[in-house]
Tab-separated table of C-alpha atoms in Angstrom:
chain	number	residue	atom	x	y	z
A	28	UNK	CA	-18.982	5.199	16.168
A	29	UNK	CA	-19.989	7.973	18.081
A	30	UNK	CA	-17.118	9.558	18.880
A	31	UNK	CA	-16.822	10.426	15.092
A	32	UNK	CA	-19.722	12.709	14.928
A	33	UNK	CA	-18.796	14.048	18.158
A	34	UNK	CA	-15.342	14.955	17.177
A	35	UNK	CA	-15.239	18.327	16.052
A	36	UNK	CA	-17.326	19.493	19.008
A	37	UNK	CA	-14.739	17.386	21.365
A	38	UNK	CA	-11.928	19.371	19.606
A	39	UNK	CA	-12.770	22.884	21.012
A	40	UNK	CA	-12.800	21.562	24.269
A	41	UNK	CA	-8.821	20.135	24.392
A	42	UNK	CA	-7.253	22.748	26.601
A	43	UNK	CA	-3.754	23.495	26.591
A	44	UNK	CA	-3.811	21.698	30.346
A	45	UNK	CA	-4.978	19.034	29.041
A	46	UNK	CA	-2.249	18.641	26.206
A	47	UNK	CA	0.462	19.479	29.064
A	48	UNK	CA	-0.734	16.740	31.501
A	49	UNK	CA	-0.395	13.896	28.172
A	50	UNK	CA	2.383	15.173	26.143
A	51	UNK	CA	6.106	13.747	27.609
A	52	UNK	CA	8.450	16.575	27.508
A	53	UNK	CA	12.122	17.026	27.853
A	54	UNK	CA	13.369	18.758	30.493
A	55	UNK	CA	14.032	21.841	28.276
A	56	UNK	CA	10.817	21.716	26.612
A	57	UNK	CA	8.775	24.888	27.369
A	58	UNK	CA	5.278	23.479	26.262
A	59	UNK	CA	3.314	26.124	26.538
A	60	UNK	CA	5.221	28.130	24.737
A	61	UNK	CA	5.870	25.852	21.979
A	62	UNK	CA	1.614	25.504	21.599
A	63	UNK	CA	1.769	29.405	21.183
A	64	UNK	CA	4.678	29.587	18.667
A	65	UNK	CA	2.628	27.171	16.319
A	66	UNK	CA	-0.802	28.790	17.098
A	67	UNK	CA	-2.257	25.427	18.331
A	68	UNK	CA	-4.853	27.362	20.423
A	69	UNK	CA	-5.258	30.431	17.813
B	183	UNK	CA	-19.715	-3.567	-12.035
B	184	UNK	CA	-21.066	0.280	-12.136
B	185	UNK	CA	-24.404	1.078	-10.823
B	186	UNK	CA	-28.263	2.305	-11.712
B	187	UNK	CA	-26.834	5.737	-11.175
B	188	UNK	CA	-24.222	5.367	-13.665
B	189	UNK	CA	-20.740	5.206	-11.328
B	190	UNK	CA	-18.290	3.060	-12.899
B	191	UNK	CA	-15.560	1.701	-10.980
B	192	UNK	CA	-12.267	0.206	-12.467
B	193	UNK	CA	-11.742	-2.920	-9.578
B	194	UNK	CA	-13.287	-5.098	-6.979
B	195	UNK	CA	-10.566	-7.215	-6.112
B	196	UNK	CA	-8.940	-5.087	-3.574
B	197	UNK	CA	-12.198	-5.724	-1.395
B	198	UNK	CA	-11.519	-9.411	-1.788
B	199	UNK	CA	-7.682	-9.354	-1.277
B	200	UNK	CA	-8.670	-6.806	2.459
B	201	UNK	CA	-7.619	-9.501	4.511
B	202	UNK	CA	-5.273	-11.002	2.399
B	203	UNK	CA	-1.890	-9.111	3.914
B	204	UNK	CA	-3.369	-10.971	7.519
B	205	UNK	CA	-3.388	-14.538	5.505
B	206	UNK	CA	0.321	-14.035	4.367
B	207	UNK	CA	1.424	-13.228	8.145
B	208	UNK	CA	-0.301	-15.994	9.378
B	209	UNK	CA	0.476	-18.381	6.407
B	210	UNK	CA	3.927	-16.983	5.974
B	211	UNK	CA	5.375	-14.782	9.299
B	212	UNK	CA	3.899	-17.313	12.303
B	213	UNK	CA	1.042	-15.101	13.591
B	214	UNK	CA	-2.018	-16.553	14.634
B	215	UNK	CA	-5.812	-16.216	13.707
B	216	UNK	CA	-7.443	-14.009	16.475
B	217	UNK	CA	-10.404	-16.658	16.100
B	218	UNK	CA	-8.099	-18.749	17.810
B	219	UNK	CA	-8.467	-17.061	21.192
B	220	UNK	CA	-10.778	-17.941	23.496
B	221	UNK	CA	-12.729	-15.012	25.761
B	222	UNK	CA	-11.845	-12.539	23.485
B	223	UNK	CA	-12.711	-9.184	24.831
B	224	UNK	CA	-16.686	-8.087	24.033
B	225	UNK	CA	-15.868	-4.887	21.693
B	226	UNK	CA	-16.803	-4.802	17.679
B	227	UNK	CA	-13.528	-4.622	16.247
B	228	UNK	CA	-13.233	-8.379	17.860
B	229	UNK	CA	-16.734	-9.518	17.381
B	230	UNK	CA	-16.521	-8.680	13.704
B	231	UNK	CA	-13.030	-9.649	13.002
B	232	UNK	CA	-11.644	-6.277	11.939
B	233	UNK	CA	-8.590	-7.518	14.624
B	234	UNK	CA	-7.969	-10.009	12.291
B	235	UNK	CA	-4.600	-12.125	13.712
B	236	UNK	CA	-2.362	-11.494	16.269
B	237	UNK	CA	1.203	-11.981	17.758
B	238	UNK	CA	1.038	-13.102	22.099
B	239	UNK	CA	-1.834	-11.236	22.324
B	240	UNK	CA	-2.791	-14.268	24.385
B	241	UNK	CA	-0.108	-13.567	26.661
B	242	UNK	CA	-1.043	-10.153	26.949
B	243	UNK	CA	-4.502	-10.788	28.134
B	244	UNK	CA	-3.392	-13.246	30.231
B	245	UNK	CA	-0.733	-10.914	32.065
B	246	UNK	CA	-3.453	-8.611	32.481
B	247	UNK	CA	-5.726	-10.582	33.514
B	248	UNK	CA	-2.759	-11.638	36.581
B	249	UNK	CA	-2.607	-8.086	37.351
B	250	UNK	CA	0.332	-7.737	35.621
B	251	UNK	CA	1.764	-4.009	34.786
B	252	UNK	CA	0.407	-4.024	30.885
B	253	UNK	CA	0.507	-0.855	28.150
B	254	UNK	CA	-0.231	-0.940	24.481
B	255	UNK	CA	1.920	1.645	22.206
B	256	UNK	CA	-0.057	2.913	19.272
B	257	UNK	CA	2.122	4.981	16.792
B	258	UNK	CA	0.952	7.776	14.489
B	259	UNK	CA	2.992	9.573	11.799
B	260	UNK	CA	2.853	13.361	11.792
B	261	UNK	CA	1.894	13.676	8.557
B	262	UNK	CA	-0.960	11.563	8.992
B	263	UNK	CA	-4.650	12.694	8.967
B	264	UNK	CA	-6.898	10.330	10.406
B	265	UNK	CA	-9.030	8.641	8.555
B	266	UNK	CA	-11.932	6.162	8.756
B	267	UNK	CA	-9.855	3.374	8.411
B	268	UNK	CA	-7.680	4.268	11.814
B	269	UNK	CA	-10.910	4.297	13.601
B	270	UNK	CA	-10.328	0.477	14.682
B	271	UNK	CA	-7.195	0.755	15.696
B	272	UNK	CA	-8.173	3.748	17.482
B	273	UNK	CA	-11.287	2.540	18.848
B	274	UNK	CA	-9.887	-0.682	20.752
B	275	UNK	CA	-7.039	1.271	21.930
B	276	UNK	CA	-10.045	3.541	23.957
B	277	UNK	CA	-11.817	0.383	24.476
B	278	UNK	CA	-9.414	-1.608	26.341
B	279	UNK	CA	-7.846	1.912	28.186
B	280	UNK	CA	-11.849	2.424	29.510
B	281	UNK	CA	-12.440	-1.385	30.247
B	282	UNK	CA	-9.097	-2.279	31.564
B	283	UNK	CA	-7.586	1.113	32.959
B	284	UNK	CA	-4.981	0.464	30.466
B	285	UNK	CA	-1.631	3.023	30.306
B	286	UNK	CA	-1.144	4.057	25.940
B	287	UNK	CA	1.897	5.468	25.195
B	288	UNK	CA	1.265	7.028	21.520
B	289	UNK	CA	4.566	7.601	20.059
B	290	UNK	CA	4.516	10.864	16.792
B	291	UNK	CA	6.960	9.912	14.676
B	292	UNK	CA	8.026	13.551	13.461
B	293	UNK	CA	11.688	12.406	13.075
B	294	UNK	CA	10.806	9.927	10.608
B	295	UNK	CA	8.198	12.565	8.485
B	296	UNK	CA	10.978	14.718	8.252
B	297	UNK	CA	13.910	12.687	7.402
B	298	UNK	CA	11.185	10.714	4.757
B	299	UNK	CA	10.140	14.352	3.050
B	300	UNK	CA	6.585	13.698	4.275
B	301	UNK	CA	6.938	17.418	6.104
B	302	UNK	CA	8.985	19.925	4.624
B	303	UNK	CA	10.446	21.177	7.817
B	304	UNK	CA	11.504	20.240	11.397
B	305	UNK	CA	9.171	22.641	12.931
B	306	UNK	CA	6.013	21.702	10.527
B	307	UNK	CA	6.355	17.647	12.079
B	308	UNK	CA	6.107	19.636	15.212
B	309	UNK	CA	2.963	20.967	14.311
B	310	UNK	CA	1.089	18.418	13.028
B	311	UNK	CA	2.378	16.162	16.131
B	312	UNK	CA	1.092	18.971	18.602
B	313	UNK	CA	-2.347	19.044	16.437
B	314	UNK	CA	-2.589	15.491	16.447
B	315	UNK	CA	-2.254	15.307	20.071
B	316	UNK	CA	-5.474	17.455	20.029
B	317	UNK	CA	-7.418	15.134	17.953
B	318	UNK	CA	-6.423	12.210	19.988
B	319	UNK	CA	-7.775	13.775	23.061
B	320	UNK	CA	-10.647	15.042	21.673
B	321	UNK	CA	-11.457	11.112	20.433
B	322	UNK	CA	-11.622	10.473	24.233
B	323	UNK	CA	-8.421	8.940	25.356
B	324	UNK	CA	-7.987	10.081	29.051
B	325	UNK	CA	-5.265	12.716	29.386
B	326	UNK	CA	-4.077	10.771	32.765
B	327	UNK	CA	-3.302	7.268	31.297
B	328	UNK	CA	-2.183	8.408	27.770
B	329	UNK	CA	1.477	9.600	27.432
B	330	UNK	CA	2.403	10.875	23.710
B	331	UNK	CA	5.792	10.633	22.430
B	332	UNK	CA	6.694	13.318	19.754
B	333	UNK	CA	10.214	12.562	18.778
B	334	UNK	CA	11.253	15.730	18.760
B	335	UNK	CA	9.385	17.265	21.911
B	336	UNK	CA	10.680	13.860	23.839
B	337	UNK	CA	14.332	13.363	22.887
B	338	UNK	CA	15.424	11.289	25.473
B	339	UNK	CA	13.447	8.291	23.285
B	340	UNK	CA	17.217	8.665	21.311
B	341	UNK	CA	19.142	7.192	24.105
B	342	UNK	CA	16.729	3.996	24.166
B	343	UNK	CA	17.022	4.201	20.211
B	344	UNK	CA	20.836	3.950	20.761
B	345	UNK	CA	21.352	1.306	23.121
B	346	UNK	CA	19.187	-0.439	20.773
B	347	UNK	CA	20.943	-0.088	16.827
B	348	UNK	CA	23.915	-2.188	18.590
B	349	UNK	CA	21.381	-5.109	18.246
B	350	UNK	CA	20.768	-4.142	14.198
B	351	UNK	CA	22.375	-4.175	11.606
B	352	UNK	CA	22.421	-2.151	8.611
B	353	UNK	CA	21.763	-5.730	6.143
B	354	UNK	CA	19.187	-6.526	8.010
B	355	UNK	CA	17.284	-2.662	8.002
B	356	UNK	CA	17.690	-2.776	4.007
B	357	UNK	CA	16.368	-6.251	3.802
B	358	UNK	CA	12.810	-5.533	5.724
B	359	UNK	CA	12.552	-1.949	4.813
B	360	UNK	CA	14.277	-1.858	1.395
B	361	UNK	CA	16.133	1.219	1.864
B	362	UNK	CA	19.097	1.879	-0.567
B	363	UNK	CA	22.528	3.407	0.652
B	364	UNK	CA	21.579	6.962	-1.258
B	365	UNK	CA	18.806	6.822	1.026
B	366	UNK	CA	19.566	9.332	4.270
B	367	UNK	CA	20.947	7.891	6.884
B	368	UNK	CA	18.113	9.419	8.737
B	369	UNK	CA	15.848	7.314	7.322
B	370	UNK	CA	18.215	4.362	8.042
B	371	UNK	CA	17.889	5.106	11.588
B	372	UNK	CA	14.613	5.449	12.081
B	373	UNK	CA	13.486	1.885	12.832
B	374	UNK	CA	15.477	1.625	16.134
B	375	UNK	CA	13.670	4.658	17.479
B	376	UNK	CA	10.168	3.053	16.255
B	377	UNK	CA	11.620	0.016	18.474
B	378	UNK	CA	12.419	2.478	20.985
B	379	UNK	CA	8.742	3.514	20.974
B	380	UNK	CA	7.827	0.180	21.540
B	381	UNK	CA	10.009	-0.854	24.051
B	382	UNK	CA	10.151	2.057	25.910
B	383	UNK	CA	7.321	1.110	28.496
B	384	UNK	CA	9.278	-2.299	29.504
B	385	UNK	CA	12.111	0.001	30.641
B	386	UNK	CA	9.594	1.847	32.322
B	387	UNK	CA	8.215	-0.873	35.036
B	388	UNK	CA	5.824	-2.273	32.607
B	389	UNK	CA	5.678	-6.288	31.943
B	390	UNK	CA	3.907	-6.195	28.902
B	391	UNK	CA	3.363	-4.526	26.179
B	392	UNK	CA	0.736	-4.558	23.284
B	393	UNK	CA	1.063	-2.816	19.690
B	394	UNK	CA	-2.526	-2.890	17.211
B	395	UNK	CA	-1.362	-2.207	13.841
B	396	UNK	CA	-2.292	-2.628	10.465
B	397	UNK	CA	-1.289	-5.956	8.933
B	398	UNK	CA	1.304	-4.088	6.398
B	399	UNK	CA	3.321	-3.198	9.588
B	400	UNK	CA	3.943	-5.956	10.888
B	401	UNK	CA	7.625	-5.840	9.533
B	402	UNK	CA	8.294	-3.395	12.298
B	403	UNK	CA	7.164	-5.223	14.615
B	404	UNK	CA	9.509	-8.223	13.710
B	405	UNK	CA	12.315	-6.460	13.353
B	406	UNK	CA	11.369	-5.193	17.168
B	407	UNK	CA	10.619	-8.267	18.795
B	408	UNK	CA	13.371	-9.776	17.628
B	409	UNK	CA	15.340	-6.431	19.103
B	410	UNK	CA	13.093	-6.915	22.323
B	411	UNK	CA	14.762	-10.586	22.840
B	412	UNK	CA	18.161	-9.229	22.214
B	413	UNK	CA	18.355	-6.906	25.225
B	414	UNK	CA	16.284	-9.321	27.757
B	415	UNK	CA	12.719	-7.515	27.532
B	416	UNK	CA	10.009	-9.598	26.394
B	417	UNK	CA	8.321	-9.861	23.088
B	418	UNK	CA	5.856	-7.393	22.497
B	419	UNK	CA	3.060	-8.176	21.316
B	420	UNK	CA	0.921	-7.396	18.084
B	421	UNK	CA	-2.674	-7.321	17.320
B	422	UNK	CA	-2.860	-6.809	13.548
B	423	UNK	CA	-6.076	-5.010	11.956
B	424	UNK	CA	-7.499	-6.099	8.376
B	425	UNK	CA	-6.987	-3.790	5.900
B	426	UNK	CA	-9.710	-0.807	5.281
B	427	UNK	CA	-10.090	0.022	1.309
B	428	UNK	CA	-11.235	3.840	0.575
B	429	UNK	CA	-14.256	4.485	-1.129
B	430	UNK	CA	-13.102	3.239	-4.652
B	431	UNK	CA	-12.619	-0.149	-3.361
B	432	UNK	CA	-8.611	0.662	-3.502
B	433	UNK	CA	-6.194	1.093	-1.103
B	434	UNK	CA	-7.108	3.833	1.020
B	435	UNK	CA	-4.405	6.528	0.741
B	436	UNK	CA	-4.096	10.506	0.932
B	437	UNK	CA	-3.052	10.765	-2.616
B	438	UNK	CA	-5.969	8.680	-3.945
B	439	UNK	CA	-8.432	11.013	-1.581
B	440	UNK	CA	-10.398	7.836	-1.376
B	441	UNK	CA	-10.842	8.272	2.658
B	442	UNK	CA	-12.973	9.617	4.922
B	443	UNK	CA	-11.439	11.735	6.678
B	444	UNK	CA	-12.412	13.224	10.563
B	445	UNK	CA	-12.592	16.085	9.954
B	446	UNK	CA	-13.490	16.625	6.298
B	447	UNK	CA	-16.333	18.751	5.225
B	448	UNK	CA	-20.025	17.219	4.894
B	449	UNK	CA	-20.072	18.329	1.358
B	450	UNK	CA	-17.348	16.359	0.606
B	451	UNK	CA	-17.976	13.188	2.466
B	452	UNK	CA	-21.061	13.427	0.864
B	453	UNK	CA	-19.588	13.436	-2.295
B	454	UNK	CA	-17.052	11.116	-1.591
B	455	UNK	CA	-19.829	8.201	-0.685
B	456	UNK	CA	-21.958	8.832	-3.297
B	457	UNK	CA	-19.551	8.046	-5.735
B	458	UNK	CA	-18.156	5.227	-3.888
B	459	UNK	CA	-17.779	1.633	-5.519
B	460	UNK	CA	-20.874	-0.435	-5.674
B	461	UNK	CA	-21.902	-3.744	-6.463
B	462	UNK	CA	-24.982	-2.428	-8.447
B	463	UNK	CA	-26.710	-3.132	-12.041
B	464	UNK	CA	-25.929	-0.280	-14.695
B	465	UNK	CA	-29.470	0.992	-14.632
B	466	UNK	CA	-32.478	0.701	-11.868
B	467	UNK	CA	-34.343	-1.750	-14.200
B	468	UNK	CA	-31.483	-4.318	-13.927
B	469	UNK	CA	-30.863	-3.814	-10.507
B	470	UNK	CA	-34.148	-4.960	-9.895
B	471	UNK	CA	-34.113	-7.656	-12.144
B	472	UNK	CA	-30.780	-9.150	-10.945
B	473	UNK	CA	-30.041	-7.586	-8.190
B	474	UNK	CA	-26.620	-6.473	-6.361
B	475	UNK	CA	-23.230	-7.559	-5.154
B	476	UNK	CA	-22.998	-6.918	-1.475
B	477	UNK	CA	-19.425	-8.078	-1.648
B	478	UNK	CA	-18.027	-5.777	-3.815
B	479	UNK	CA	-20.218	-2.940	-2.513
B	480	UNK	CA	-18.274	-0.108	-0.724
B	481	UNK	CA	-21.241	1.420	0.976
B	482	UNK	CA	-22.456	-1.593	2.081
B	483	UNK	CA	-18.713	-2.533	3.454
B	484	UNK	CA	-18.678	0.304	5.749
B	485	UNK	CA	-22.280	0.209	7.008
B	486	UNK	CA	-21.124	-3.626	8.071
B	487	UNK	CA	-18.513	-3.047	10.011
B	488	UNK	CA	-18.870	0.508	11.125
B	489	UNK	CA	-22.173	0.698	11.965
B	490	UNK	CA	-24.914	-2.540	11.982
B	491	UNK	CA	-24.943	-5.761	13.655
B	492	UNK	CA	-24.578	-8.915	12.225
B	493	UNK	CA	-28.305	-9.346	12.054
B	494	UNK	CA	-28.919	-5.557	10.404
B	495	UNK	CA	-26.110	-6.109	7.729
B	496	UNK	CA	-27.051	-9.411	6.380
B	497	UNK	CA	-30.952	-8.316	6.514
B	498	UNK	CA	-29.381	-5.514	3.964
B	499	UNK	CA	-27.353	-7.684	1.881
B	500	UNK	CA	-30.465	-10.013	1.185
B	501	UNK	CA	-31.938	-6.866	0.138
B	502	UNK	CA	-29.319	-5.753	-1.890
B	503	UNK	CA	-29.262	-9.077	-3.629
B	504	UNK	CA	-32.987	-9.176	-4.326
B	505	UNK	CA	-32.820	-5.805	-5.926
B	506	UNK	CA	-35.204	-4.614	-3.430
B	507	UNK	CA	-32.579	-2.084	-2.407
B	508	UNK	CA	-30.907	0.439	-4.950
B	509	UNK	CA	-26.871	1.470	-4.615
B	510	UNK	CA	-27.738	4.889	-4.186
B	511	UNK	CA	-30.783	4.039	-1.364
B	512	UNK	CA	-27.210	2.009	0.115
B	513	UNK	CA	-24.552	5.083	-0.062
B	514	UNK	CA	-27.484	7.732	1.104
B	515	UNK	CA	-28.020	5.377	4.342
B	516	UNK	CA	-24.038	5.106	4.852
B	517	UNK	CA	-24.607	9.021	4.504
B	518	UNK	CA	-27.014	9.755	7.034
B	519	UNK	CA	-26.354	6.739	9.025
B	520	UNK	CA	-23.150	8.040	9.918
B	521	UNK	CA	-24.282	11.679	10.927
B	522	UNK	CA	-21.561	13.231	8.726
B	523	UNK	CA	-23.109	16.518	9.481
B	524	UNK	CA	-21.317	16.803	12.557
């Protein structure tokens, strides 16, 4: 059950790396661009 | 039943009927009791039966027990918000990746929230997938051995999805998911890419494959090991959790804003518990006279299988039923017991 209070602490940390290295992508798929258009990091 | 402070609630019975939808499956749909299973792994969500029944997860363990290749697939819709009642589902998903270096492939079904008008655009299921992605990671699963699957980031799940719908039929999607023919044929798609998601580690190099789920899902899972068997992979298999009620004793559910959500406010958590359902006397003086319902008591539901062990919860309940200890003294320990403060 600790993972639920640290959570929103956790959350700051996720870089955009780290979504890159876990997220399976096409092979037309910029990523990191996508993260920017939506303002995942913003 | 209301409660010395005066909160009224309308039902109980939902509490009762929590395990009920795992009953029917193994009454009615040939899964077994996860009681059945001997050397069950040493986590909480087994120990206290919140993995209530099961489909091969026998043979799962087994395999990986042999060394065999194994994955579990753990799908999440992108218009989802996690709640507290994901967290066991979520939490023996990170238990068994830490303890057995399991692979999780955790497909985001943004296809499906769009075609179903959960999202209101393409590019908003997007969003909330790539969001979502951050919360998962943030929870703690390890960015090396987890592999998300956003439908529409990941495309190439379609041609697995494709090769697949020759083994279903359109009778057989409207009789498990009800669908009508005004329905989009989006929609009427959409369960041979949640096979697909499923599936897709067997075509992958893995031998097994394991799915936790809530026990109203397990329709999906039918329908895809029946698919599975079709096209020569096996049977995945199925852990099924019991049912979490919100805070009203009713099904938990966005709408009803009866969850706890991750990351809601502590104001409003606080809020939320304190008017949660409890098994308590309509004033202080009766509660001490006659005492509480543990059973029915919402507070008390979540401190048992959140946060105490056996011993701690039924020391409470004895409590409760005494009168010794008040509803609200119950809700302000959930409170401050789970550190909502973040």
């Amino acid at each position: 059950m600790e993972r639920i209070n640290k959570l929103k602490g956790d959350y700051s940390k996720v870089s955009e790396k780290d979504m890159e290295k876990a997220i399976m992508v096409d092979e037309w798929v910029d990523l990191k661009k996508m993260m920017d258009d939506y303002g995942i990091f913003s | 039943m209301g409660d010395e402070n005066g909160k009224q609630g309308n039902s109980a019975s939902e509490i009762a009927s929590v395990t009920a939808d795992n009953i029917k499956l193994i009454k009615k749909f040939g899964a077994s009791p996860i009681s059945e299973i001997k050397g069950l792994p040493d986590f909480y969500t087994f120990g206290k039966m919140l993995m209530y029944s099961h489909r091969d997860f026998d043979r799962y363990m087994k395999n990986l027990k042999d060394g065999k290749k194994c994955a579990i697939v753990s799908g999440f819709n992108a218009s989802g918000t996690p709640h507290m009642g994901h967290i066991p589902v979520f939490d023996t998903n990170l238990f068994m990746q830490r303890k057995f270096g399991i692979d999780l492939f955790m497909p985001i079904s943004d296809d499906e929230s769009y075609v179903s008008n959960k999202v209101s655009t393409q590019e908003e299921g997007i969003k909330n997938s790539l969001l979502l992605v951050r919360v998962m990671i943030a929870y703690g699963f390890d960015t090396k051995k987890t592999k998300f699957i956003i439908d529409h980031i990941y495309t190439n799940i379609y041609n697995l999805a494709i090769k697949l719908s020759k083994g279903l039929t359109l009778s057989e999607v409207k009789a498990v998911y009800g669908y009508t023919p005004d329905q989009n044929i989006g929609l009427q798609f959409y369960p041979t890419v949640q096979s697909a998601h499923i599936i897709f580690p067997l075509t992958r190099g893995y031998d097994d494959v394991l799915v936790p789920i809530g026990a109203d899902e397990d329709s999906h899972m039918r329908v895809c090991r029946d698919l599975a068997a079709k096209f020569g992979f096996v049977k995945p298999a199925a852990l099924h959790s019991i049912f979490m009620p919100g805070l009203d004793g009713e099904k938990m559910s966005k709408s009803r804003n009866n969850g706890i959500f991750l990351f809601e406010d502590e104001k409003s958590i606080k809020k939320k518990i304190m008017n949660a359902f409890s098994g308590g006397q309509a004033s202080i003086e009766e509660h001490r006279k006659l005492g509480g319902n543990p059973d029915v008591d919402m507070a008390y539901f979540y401190l048992k299988n959140y946060f105490l062990e056996r011993d701690e919860a039924e020391s409470l309940a004895e409590d409760y039923r005494k009168g010794k200890l008040l509803s609200g003294e119950m809700k302000t320990m959930l409170y401050e017991i789970g550190s909502w403060k973040g």
